[in-house]
Each structure stands twice: as C-alpha cells, then as structure tokens.
Short mmCIF file of C-alpha atoms in Angstrom, two decimals:
data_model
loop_
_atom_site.label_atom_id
_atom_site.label_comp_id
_atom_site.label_asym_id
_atom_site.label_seq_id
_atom_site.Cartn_x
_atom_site.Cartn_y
_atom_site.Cartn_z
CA UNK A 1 36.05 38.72 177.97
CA UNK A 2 34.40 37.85 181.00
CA UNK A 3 30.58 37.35 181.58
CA UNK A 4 29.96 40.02 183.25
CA UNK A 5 31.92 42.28 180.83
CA UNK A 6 29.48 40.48 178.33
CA UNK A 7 26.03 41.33 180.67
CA UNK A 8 27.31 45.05 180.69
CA UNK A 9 27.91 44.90 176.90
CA UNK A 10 24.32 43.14 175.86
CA UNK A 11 22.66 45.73 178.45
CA UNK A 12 24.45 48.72 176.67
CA UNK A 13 23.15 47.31 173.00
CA UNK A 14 20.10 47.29 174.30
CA UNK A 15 19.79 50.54 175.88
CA UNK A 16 21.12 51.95 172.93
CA UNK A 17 18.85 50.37 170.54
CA UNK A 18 15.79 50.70 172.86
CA UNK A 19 16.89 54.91 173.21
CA UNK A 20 17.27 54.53 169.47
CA UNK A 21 13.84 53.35 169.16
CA UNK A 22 12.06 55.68 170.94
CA UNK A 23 14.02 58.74 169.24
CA UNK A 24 13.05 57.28 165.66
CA UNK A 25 9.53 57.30 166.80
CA UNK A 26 9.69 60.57 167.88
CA UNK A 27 11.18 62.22 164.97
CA UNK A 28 9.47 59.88 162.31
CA UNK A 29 5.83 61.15 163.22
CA UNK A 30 7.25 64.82 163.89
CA UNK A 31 5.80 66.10 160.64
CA UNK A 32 2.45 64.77 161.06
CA UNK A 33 1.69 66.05 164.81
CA UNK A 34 3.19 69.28 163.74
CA UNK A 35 0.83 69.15 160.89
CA UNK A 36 -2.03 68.23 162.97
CA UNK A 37 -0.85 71.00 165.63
CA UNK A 38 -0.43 73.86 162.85
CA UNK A 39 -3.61 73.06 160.98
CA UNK A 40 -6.17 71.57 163.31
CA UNK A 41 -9.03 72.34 161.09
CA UNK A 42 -8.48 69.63 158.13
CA UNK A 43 -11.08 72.00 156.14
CA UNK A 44 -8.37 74.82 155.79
CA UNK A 45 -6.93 72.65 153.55
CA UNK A 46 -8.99 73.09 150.62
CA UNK A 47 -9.47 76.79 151.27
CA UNK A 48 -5.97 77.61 150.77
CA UNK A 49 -3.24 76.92 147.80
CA UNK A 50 -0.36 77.86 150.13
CA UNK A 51 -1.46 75.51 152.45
CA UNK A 52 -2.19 72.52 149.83
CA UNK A 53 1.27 72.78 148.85
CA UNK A 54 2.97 72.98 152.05
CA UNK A 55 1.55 69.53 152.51
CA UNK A 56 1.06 67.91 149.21
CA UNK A 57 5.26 68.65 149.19
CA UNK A 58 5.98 67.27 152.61
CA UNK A 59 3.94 64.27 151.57
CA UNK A 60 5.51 63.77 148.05
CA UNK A 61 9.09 64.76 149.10
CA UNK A 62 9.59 64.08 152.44
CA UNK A 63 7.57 61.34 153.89
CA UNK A 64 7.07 59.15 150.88
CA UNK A 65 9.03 59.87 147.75
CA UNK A 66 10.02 56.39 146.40
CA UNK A 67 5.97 55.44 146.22
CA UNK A 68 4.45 58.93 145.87
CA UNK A 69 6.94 59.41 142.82
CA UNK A 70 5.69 55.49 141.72
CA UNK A 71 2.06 56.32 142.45
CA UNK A 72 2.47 58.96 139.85
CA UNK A 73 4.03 56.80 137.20
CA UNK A 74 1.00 54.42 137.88
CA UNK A 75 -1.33 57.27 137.48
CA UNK A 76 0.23 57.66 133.81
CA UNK A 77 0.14 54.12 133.02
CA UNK A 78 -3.16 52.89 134.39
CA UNK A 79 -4.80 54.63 131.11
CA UNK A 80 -2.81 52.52 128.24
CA UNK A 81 -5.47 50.21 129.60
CA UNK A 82 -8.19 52.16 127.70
CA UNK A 83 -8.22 51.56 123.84
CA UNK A 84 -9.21 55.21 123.12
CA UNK A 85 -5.77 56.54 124.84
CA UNK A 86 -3.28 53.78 123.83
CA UNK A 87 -4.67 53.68 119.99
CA UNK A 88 -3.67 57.37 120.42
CA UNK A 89 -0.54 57.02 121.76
CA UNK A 90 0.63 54.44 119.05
CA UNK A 91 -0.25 56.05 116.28
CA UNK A 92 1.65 58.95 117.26
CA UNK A 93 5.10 56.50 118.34
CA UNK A 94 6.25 58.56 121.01
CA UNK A 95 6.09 55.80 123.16
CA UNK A 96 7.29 52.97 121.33
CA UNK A 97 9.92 54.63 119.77
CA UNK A 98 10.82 57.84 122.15
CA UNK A 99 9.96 56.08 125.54
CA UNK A 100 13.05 57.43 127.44
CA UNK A 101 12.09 60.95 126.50
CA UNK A 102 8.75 60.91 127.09
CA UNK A 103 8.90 59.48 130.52
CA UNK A 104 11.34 62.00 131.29
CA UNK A 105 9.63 65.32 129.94
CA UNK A 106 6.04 64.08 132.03
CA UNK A 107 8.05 63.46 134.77
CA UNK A 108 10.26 66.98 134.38
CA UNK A 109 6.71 68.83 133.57
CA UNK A 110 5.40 67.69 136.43
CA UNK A 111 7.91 68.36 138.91
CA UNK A 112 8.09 72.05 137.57
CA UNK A 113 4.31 72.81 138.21
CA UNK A 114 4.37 70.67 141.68
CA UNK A 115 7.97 72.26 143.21
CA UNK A 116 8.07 75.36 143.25
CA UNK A 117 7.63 75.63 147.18
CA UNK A 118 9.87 73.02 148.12
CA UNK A 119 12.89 74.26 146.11
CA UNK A 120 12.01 77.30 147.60
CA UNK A 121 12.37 75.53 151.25
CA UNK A 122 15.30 73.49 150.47
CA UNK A 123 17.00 77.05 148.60
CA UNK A 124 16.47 78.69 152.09
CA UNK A 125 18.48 76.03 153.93
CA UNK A 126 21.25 77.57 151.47
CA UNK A 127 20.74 80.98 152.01
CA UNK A 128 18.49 82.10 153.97
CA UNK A 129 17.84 85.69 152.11
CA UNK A 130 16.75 84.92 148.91
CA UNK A 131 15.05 87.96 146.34
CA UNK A 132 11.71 88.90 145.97
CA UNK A 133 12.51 88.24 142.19
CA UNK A 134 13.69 84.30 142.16
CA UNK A 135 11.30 83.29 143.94
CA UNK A 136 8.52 84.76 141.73
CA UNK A 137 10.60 83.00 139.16
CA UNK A 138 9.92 79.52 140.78
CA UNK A 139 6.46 80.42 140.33
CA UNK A 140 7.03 81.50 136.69
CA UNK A 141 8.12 78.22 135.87
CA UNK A 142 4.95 76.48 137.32
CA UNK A 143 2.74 78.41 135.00
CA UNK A 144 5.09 77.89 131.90
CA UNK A 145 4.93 74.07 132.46
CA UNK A 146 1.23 74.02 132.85
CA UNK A 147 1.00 76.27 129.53
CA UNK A 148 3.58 73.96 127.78
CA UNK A 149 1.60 70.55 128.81
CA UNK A 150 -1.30 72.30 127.82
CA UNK A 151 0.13 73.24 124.65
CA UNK A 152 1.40 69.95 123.86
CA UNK A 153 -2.10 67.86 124.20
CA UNK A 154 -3.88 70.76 122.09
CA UNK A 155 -1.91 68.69 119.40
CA UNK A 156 -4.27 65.58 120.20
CA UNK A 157 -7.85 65.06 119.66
CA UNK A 158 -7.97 63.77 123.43
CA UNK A 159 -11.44 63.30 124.97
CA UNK A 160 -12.55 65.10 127.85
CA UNK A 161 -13.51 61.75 129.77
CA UNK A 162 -9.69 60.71 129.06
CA UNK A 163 -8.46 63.88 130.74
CA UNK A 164 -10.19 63.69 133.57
CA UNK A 165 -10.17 60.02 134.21
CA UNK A 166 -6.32 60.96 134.14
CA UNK A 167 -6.63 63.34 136.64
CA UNK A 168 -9.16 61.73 138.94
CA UNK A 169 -5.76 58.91 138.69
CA UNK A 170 -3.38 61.30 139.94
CA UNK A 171 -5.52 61.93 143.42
CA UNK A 172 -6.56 58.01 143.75
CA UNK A 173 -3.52 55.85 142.91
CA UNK A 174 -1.27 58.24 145.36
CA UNK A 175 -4.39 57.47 148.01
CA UNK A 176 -4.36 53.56 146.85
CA UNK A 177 -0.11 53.25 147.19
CA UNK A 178 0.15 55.67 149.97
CA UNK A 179 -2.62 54.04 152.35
CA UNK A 180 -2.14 50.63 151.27
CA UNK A 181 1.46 50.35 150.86
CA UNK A 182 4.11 53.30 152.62
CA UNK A 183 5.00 53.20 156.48
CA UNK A 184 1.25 54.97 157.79
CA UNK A 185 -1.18 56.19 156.46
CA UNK A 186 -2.79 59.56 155.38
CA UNK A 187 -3.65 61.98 157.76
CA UNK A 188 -7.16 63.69 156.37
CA UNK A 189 -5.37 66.88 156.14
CA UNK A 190 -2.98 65.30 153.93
CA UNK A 191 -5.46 63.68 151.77
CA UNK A 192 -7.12 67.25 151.07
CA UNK A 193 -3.65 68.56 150.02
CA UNK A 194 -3.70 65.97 146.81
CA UNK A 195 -7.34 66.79 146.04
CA UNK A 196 -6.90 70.25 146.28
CA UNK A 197 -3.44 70.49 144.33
CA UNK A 198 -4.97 68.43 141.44
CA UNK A 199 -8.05 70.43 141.14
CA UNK A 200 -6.03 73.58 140.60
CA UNK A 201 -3.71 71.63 138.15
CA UNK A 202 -7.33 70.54 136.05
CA UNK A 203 -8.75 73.99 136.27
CA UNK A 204 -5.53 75.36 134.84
CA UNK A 205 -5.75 72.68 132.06
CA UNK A 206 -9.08 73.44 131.21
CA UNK A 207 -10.43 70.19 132.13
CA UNK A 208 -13.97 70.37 131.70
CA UNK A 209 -17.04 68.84 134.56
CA UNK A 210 -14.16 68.68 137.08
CA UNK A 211 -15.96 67.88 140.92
CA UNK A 212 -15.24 69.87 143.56
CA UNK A 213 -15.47 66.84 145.99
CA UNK A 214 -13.90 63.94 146.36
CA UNK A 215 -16.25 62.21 147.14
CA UNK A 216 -17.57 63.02 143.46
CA UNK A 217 -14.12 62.25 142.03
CA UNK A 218 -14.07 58.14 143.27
CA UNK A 219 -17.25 57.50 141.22
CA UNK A 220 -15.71 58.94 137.65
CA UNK A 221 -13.12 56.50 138.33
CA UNK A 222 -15.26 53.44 139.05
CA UNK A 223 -18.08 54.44 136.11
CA UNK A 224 -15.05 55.44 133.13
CA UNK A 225 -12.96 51.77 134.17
CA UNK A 226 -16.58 49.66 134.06
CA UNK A 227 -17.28 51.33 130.17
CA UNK A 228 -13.43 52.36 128.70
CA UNK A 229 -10.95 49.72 130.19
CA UNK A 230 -11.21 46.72 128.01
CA UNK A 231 -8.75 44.95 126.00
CA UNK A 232 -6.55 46.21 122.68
CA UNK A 233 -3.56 44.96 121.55
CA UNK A 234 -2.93 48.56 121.59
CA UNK A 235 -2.56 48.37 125.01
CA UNK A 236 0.23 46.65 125.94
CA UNK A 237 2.26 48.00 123.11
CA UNK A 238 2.15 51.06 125.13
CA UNK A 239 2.62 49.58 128.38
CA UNK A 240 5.63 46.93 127.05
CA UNK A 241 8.17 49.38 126.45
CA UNK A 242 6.91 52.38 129.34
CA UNK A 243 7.69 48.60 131.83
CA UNK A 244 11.27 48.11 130.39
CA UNK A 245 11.84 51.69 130.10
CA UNK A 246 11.11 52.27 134.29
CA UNK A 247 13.08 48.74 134.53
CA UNK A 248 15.96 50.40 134.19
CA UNK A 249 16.14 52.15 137.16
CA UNK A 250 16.73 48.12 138.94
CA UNK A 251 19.35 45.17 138.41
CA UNK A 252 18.50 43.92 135.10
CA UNK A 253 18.06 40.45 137.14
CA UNK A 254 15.10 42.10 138.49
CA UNK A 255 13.05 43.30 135.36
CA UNK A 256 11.33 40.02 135.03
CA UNK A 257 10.36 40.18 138.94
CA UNK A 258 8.48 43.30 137.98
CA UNK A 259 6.79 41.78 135.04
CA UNK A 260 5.44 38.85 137.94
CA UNK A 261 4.48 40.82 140.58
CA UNK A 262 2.84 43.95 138.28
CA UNK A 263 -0.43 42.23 138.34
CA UNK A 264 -0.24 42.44 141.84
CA UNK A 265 -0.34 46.42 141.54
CA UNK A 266 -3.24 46.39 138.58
CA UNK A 267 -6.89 45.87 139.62
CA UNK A 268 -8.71 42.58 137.75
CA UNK A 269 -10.36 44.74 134.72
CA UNK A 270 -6.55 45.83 134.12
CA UNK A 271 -4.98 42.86 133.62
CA UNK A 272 -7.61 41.87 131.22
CA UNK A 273 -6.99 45.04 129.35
CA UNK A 274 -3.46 43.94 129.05
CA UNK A 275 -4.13 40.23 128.78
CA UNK A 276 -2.38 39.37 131.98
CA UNK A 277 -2.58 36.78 133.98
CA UNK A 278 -4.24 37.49 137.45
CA UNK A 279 -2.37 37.25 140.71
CA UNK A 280 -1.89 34.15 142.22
CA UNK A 281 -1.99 33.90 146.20
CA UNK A 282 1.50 33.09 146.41
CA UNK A 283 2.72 35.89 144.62
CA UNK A 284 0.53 37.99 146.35
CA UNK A 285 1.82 36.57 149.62
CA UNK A 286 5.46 37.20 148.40
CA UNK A 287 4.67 40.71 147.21
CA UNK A 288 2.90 41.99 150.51
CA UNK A 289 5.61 40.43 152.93
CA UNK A 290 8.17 42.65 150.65
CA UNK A 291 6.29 45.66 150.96
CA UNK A 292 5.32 45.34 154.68
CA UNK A 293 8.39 44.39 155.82
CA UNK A 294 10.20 47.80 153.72
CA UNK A 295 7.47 49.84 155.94
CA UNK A 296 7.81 48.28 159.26
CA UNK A 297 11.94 49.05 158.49
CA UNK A 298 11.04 52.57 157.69
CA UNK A 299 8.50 53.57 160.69
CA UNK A 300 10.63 51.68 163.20
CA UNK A 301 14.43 52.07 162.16
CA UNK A 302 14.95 55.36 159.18
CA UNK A 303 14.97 58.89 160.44
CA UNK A 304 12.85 61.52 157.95
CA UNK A 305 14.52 63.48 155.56
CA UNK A 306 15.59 66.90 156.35
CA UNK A 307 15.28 68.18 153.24
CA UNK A 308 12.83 67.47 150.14
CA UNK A 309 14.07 65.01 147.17
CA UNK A 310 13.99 67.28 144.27
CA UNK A 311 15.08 66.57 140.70
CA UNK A 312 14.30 70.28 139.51
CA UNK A 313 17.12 72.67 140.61
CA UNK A 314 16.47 76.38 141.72
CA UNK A 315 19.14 78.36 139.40
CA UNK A 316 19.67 77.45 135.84
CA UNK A 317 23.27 77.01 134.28
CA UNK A 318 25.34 80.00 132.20
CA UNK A 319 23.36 78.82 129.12
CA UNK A 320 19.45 79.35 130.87
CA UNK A 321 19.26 75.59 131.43
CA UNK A 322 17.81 73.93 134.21
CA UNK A 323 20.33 70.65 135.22
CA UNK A 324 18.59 68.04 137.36
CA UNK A 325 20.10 67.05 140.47
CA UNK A 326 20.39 63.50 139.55
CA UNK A 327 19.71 61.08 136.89
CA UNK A 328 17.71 58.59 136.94
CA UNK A 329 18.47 56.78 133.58
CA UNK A 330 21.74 56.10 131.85
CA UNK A 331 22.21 57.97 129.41
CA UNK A 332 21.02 61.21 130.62
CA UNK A 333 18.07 62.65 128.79
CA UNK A 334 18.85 66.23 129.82
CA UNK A 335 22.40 66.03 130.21
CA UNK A 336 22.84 69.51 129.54
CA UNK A 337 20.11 70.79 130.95
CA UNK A 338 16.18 71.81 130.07
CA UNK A 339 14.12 74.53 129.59
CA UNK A 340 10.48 74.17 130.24
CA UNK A 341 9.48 75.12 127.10
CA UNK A 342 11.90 72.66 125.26
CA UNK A 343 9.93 69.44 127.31
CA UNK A 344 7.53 67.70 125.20
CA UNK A 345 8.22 66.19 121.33
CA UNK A 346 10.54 67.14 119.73
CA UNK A 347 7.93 67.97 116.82
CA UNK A 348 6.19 70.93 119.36
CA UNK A 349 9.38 72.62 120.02
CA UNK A 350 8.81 76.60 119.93
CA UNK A 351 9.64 78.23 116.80
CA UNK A 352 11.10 81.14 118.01
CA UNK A 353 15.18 80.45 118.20
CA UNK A 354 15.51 83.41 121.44
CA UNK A 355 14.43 81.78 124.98
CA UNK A 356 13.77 83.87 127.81
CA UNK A 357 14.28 83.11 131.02
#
C-alpha cells in the first residue's frame, strides 16, 4: 500500500470517527434538551404525576439503568446499618436464609409500581393501538403491588422513622450515584421527577410526617444516620449474604473486588456500622478512575437506548403469570412466572386458592 493510499485511509478514520463523534453527542443529550424544550418550567414537575413518570422512567430506564437500578439496591441496603432494622430482619431469616427471593420480590414489587408507563411506551413500539382496558390494567398492577408491599410490612412492628429514613434513601442515593457517578448529571427537572414519584409511593404507604420538600427530606437523612446508624453484629449478618447474593450477577473472580471497593460506596458512619475498614486513597484512586473512565466511554462513544430496560412484561402467560424478560440470577426465581400478589414470603401468601387477573 502506498503512502498516500495510507494518508487517504488515516484521513477517512478520522473523518469517520470525528462525524461519529459529533452524531453521539447529538443523540446522547437528545432526551435532556427535549426534556428541557417540552417542560421549561422545572416546577411542573411536581404538579403533575404524568409528568413525574415520564421522567423518573426515562431517567431509570433509559439514561442510566445499570446505576439507577444499583442506586436502588443501595437504598435497600444502606438501612442493615441501623440495629433497629437488621435485628428485625434476622430474627425473621428471610435474609439469611431466603436472600435470592427476597431480593427478587423487592426488586419485582418495585418495578410493578414504578413501570407501568414505560411498558406502556415500549408496548406501543409493538402495536401501536393498544385497548383502553390493558392499559388500565398496567395501572392495576401498580396499585396491587403497593397494596401487597403494604400488606407484607403490616406483618412487622417497623418504626415510622425506619420507613421513612427508607424512603428519604430511595430519592438521595439515586441523587448521590446518579450525580456523582453516571455520564452527566441531573437536570433539575429530573431531580423533581424522583422526589415527586417517591412522595406518591410514601403517601400510598401510609408513611407518616412525610415533607413535601426536598429540601426537608436531606435533613431526616443526616439527623436519623447521626442517632440510628451504629454498630450490631446484626448488621452485617444482613448485609453478608444480600453482598454475595448481588455478587452473582459478576465473575466469581470479582466478588472479592466488590467486598474492597464497597467501602468506597458507604459513607464513614457506615462502615463503622458494619465494622469495615475505611477507604484507603489508593483504592479510592482505583475505584474513581473505573467509574470515570465507564462515563467518559458512555457520553462520548454509546448511543441511548431506544427503548426502556424493563424486567416486568406487559401480557401475562396462559396461566395469569407475569414472565420477566430476563433473569438476572441462575436459577430463576420466577421461572414460571409471578403474580403480584404471590411476591413477598412465602408465609403472607393469600389464602384464597382463585387469582384474578
């Protein structure tokens, strides 16, 4: 080949790559100026549930999933740091000796209140004409969930600071991952969406002294950690098995990587709680070079999604049983399929042998 066929070549690549560039730019920050352009007031945000959910679902399962799903799982683990919840949760075993299921039915439970509109989207992309009926259903099934979680912690003489120190956790660690740690940041908009989704989820679960700021939600968090997070052994015999169980979702070669770098995620009064070690620099180094470099790949080289990650699918199977899209643990947990009313212990299933769907 000669050197100018090699001059014409490198100029090609990097025409190509330079075009590719600029298109990835354009269609990776697509979402957020057509956000920005639909909604210009950020304020209509909290005034509207339809709204809330457009955008809590584009954030959750389209710009972010990987650390909007893991923000969540953090949300549900930062608590076994509190004596009074993981005292609870061991005397009842459901995490030492159910882990797989539990982590599945919280994360199924949760998907059903949060997806209804974005199954709804992605259904649309199948057929466009879709009744009046299933998608009331979708609906249906978010209010079921929410009555079935609320169901299942009736069982549990759970404190009303624990509940809403949980739920504060499911508006501030998405905020903490998101900002700190996924290819931008939140738009204000988008930050309204998760407070405003959450609140309705509280109010439905009867969460009691529930702020209807944010503002007034940051200080719960910072005053219940200073008096509640302390050590137990308790605590990390909750948090032990919930680690290896969420493990298994990576190479086994890397579960003891996440064992080093999880004080890197936990804030000093947590790793005291669990009688970790605190980071050191290096590992701290290590960990942020990992997780900058996976964002600069992702704002610079990865096109969005077109359509949202969803577990939950729209139609059941013959039987009235809800079959995830994928697995995420081997063996299946729901192999077979779910109902809503069937997630929780096994001990709180309904008495009545007919389900309706």
């Amino acid at each position: 080949m000669s050197l100018d066929s090699i001059s014409k070549l490198g100029l090609l690549s990097f025409l190509f790559f330079g075009s590719y560039l600029i298109f990835v730019r354009h269609y990776r920050y697509k979402a957020l100026n057509d956000m920005i352009k639909k909604y210009p007031d950020p304020n209509v945000v909290l005034q509207s549930h339809d709204i809330a959910m457009e955008i809590y679902s584009n954030i959750f399962r389209k710009e972010f999933p990987l650390f909007a799903r893991s923000s969540l799982e953090f949300a549900l683990f930062k608590p076994f740091a509190t004596p009074s919840v993981s005292r609870l949760l061991v005397s009842t075993r459901e995490f030492l000796d159910r882990c797989p299921r539990r982590a599945e039915d919280t994360e199924l439970i949760l998907s059903e209140i949060i997806d209804p509109y974005p199954r709804i989207q992605n259904q649309r992309r199948i057929c466009k004409h879709i009744s009046e009926k299933d998608i009331i259903k979708q609906y249906e099934r978010r209010e079921s969930a929410i009555n079935r979680l609320n169901e299942v912690h009736g069982k549990y003489p759970i404190s009303d600071e624990d509940y809403l120190y949980t739920l504060v956790l499911f508006v501030t660690e998405p905020l903490r991952w998101l900002n700190k740690w996924e290819w931008r940041e939140l738009d204000i908009r988008e930050v309204n969406a998760i407070f405003k989704v959450w609140h309705e989820i509280g109010t439905k679960m009867n969460i009691k002294n529930i702020p209807d700021t944010l503002e007034e939600w940051i200080p719960i968090q910072e005053e219940y950690e200073a008096t509640s997070v302390k050590y137990h052994p308790a605590n990390w015999a909750c948090a032990d098995p919930t680690i290896k169980h969420l493990g298994k979702k990576l190479p086994r070669f890397c579960l003891p990587i996440v064992y080093a770098m999880l004080p890197c995620l936990l804030e000093p009064s947590q790793c005291i709680a669990f009688n970790l070690p605190f980071p050191t620099l290096f590992k701290n180094v290590i960990f942020n070079t990992i997780i900058t470099l996976r964002a600069w790949f992702i704002r610079y080289l990865c096109l969005p999604r077109d359509l949202y990650d969803l577990r939950t699918p729209f139609y059941p199977n013959e039987k009235g049983k809800y079959v995830p899209h994928y697995f995420v643990y081997d063996p299946p947990i729901y192999g077979e399929g779910y109902r809503v009313e069937e997630l929780g212990p096994e001990k709180f299933m309904p008495k009545c042998p007919v389900f309706h769907s």
